[in-house]
Tab-separated table of C-alpha atoms and ligand atoms in Angstrom:
chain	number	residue	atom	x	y	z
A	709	UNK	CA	-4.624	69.606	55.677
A	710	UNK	CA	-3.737	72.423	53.229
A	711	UNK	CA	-0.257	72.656	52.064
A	712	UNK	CA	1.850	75.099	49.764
A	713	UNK	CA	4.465	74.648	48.099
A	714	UNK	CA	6.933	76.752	47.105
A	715	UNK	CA	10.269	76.930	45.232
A	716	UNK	CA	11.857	77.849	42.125
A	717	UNK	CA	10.829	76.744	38.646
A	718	UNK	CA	12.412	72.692	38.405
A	719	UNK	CA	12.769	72.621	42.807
A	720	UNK	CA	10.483	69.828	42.025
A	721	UNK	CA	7.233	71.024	43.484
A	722	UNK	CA	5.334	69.025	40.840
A	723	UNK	CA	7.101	65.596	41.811
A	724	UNK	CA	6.791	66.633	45.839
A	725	UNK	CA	3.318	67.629	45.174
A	726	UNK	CA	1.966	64.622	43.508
A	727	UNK	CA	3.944	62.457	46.419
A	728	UNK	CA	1.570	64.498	49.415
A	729	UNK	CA	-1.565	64.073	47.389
A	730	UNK	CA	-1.000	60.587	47.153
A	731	UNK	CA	0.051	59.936	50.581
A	732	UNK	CA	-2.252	61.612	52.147
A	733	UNK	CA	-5.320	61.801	50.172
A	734	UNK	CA	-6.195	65.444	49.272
A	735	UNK	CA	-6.329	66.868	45.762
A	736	UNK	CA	-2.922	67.897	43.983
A	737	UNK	CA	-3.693	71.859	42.357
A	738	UNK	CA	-1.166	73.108	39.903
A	739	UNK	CA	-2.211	76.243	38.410
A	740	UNK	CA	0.464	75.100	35.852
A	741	UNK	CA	-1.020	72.027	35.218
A	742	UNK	CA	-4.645	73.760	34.798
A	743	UNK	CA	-2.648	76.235	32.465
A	744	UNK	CA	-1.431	73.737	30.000
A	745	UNK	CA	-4.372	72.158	30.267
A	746	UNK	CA	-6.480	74.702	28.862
A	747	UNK	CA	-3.662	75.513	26.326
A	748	UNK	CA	-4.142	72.519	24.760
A	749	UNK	CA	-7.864	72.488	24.741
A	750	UNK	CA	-7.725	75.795	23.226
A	751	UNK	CA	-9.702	77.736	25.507
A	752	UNK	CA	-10.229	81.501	26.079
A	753	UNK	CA	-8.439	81.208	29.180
A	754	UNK	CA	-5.674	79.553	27.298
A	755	UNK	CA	-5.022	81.586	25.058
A	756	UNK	CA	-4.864	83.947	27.382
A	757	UNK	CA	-2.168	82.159	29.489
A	758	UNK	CA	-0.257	81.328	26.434
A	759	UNK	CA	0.430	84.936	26.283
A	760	UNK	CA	2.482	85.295	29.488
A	761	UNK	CA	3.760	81.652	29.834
A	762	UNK	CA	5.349	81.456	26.471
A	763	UNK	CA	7.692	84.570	27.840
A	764	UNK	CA	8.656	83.054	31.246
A	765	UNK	CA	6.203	85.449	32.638
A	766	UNK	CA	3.496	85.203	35.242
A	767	UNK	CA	0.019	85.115	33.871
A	768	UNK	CA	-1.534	87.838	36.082
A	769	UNK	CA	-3.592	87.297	39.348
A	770	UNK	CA	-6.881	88.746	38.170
A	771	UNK	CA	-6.918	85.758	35.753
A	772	UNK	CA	-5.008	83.218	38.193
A	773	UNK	CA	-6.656	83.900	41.773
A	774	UNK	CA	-10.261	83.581	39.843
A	775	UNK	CA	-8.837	79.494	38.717
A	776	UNK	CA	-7.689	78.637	42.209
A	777	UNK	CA	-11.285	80.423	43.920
A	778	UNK	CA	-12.929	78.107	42.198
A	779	UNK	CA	-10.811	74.793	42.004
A	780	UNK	CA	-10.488	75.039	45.861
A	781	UNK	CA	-14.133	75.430	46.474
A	782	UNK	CA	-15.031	71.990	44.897
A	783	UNK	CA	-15.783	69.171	47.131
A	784	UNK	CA	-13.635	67.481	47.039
A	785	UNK	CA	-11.142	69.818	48.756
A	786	UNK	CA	-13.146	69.876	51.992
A	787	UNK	CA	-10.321	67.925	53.450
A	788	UNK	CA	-7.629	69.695	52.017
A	789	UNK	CA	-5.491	70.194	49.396
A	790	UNK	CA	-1.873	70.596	48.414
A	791	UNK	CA	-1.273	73.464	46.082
A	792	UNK	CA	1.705	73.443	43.703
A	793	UNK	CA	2.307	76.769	41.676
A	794	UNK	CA	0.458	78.618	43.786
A	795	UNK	CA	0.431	81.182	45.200
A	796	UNK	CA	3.227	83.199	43.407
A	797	UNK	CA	3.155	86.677	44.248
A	798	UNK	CA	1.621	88.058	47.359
A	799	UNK	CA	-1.436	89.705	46.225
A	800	UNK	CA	-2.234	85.993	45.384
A	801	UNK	CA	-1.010	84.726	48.860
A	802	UNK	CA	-3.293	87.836	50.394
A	803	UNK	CA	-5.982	86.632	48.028
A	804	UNK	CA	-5.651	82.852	49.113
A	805	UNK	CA	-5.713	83.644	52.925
A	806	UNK	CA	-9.028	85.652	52.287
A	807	UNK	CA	-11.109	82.502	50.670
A	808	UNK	CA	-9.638	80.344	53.007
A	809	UNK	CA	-11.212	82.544	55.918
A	810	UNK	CA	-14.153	82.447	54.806
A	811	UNK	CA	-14.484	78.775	55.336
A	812	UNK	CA	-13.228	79.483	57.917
A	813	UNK	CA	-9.523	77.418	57.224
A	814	UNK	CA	-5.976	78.608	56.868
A	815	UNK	CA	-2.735	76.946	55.207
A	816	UNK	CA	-1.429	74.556	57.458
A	817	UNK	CA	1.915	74.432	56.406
A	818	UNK	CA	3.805	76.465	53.530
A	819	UNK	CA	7.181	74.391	52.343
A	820	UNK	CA	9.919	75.688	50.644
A	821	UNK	CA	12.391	73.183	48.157
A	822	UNK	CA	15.211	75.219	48.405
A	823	UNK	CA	17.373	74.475	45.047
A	824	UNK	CA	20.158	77.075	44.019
A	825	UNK	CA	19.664	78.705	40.220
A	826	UNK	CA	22.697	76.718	38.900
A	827	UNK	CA	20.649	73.568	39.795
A	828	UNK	CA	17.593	75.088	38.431
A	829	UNK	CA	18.942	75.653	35.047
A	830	UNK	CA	20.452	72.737	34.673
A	831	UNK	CA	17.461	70.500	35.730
A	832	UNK	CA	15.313	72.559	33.309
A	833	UNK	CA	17.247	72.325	30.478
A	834	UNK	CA	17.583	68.648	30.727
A	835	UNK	CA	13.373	68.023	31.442
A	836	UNK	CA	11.302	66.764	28.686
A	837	UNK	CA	7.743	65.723	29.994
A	838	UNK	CA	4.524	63.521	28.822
A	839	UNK	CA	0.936	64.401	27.941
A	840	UNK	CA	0.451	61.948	31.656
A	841	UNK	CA	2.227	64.263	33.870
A	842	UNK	CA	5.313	61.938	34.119
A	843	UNK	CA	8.610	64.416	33.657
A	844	UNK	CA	12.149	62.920	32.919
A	845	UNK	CA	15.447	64.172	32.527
A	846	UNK	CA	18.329	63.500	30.288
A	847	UNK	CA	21.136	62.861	33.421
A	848	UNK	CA	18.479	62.107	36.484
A	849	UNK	CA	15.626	60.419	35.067
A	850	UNK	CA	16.086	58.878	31.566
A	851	UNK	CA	12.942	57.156	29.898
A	852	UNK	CA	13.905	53.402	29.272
A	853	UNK	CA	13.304	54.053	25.545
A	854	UNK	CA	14.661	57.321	24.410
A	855	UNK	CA	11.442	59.947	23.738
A	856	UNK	CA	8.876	57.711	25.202
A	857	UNK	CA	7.206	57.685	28.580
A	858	UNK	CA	7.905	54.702	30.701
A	859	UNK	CA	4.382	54.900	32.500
A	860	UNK	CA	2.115	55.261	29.301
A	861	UNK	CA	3.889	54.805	26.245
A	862	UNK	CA	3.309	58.354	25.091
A	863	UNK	CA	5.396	60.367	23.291
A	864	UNK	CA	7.842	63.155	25.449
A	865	UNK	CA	8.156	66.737	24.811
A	866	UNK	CA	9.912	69.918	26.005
A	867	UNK	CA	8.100	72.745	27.138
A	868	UNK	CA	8.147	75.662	25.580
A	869	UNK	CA	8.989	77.440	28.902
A	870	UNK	CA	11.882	75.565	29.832
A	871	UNK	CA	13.814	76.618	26.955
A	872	UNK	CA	16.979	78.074	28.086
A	873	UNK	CA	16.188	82.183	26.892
A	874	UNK	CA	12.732	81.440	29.281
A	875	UNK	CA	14.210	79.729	31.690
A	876	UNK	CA	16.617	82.892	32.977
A	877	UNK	CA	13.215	84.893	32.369
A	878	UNK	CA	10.718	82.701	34.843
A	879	UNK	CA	13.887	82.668	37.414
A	880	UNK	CA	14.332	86.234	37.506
A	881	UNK	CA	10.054	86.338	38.148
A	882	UNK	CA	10.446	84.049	40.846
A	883	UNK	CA	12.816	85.617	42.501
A	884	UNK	CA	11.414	89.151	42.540
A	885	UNK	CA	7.607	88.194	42.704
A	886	UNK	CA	7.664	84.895	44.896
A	887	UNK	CA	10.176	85.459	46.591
A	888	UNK	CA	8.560	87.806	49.047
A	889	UNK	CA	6.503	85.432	49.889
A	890	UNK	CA	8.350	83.399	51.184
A	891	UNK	CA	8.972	85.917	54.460
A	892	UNK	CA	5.534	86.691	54.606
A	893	UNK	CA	4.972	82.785	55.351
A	894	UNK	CA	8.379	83.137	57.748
A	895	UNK	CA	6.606	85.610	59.253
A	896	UNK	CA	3.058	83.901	59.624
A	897	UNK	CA	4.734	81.106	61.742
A	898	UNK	CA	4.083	78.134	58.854
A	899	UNK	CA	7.221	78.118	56.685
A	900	UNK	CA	9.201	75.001	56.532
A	901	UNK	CA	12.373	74.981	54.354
A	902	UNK	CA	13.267	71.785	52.784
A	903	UNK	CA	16.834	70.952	50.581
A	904	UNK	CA	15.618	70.161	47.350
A	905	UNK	CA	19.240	69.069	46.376
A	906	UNK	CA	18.741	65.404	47.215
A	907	UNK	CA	17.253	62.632	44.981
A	908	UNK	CA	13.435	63.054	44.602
A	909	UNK	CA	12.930	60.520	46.920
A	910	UNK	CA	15.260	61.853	50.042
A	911	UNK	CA	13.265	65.040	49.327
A	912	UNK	CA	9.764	63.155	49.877
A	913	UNK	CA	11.307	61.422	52.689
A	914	UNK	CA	11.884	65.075	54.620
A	915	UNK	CA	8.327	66.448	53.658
A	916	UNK	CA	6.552	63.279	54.770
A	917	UNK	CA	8.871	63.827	58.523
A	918	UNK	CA	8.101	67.486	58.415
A	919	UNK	CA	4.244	66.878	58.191
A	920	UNK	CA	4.571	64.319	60.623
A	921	UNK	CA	6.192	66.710	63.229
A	922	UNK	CA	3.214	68.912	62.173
A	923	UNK	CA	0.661	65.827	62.823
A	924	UNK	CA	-0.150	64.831	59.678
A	925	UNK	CA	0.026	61.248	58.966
A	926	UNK	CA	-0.078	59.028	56.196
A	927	UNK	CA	-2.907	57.164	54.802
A	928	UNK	CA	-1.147	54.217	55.566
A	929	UNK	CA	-0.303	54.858	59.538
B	1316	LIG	P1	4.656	75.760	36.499
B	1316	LIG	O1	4.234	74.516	35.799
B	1316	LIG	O2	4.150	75.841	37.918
B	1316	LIG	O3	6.141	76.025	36.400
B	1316	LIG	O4	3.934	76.978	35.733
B	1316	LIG	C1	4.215	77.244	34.380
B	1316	LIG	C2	3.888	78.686	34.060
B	1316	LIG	O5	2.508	78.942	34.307
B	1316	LIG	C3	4.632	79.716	34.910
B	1316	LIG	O6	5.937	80.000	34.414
B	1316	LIG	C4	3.698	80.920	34.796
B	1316	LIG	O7	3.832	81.555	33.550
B	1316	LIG	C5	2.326	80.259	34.826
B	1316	LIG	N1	1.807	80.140	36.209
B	1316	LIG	C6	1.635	78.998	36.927
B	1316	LIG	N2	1.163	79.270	38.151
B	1316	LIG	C7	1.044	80.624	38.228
B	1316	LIG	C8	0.649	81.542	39.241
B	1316	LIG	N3	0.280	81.118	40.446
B	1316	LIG	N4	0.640	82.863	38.926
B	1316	LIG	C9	1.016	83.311	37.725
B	1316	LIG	N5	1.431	82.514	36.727
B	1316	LIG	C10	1.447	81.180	36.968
């Protein structure tokens, strides 16, 4: 089962992604995740990110498709995977579609949280996130104690990038770089648009019904 998602910058993706790799047992790639990741190690390919992310732009696909060729050939995506993030323009969507024939796979399914930019701003600037993965927000999702994460205690941050000058910046990318994409999944027959307005959990409750109406079932069925 390979899945995409796609949406705006704070649709969610990250939440909706971690709820299908649970669920149904297949790795969770965000090329944003892998980015931060090697921020804070302080890596070549960090620093390199840094660059573009810092800006609200897109760090650019030589550097990105050559992450995702080789996260999706480890073994433990054999089964599948659900990639958040990714792809984001179309030379990476071309570039996906390539590697995935030559294992002779394609994406399964490519969903869309639909969320309008009003929504997206205002989720963003509310978001502060921990060092676990676990993101909160000041009206949706407030930590029990303020600043610290309910799951492990740690200490919550904002991104950089979802400062409100960088925010405008990565919505304006998305729209003019990901959002062809979109029609080019229409168009390949696997797009499913989900509303992304709902609580997090009405919004995993449509996925999970979508993939089922595409035959995948849970772990638990
Ligand atoms: P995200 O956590 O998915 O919002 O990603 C954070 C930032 O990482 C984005 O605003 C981009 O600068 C960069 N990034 C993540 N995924 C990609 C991608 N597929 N292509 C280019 N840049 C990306």
């Amino acid at each position: 089962m390979i899945v995409i998602l796609l949406g705006a910058p704070g649709s969610g993706k990250g939440t909706q992604a971690a709820m299908i790799a649970e669920t149904y047992g297949i790795p969770h790639i965000s090329t944003g995740d892998i980015f931060r990741k090697n921020i804070k190690d302080g890596t070549e390919l960090g620093r390199k990110a840094r660059e573009y992310i810092d800006k609200g732009l897109l760090v650019p696909d030589e550097v990105t498709n050559g992450i995702v060729a080789d996260r999706i050939a480890g073994k433990d995506c054999a089964e599948g995977f659900v990639l958040d993030g990714y792809p984001r323009t179309i030379d990476q969507a071309l570039m996906l579609g390539s590697l995935l024939e030559k294992t002779g796979r394609r994406a399964d399914i490519a969903i869309d949280i639909i969320v309008g930019d009003d929504d997206v701003i205002h989720r963003l600037s509310g978001r502060s996130m921990c060092k676990c993965g676990e993101t909160y927000h000041v009206d949706y999702k407030k930590p029990r104690v303020e600043g610290i994460c309910d799951k492990c205690g740690g200490e919550l941050y904002v991104r950089d990038d979802d400062k409100p000058e960088t925010v405008v910046r990565r919505l304006r990318e998305y729209h003019e770089k990901t959002g062809p994409i979109i029609e080019y999944y229409r168009k390949s027959g696997i797009l499913a648009g989900i509303d992304g307005t709902p609580r997090p959990a009405e919004v995993s409750k449509s996925i999970v019904e979508v993939l089922g109406a595409h035959g995948f079932v849970t772990g638990g069925e």
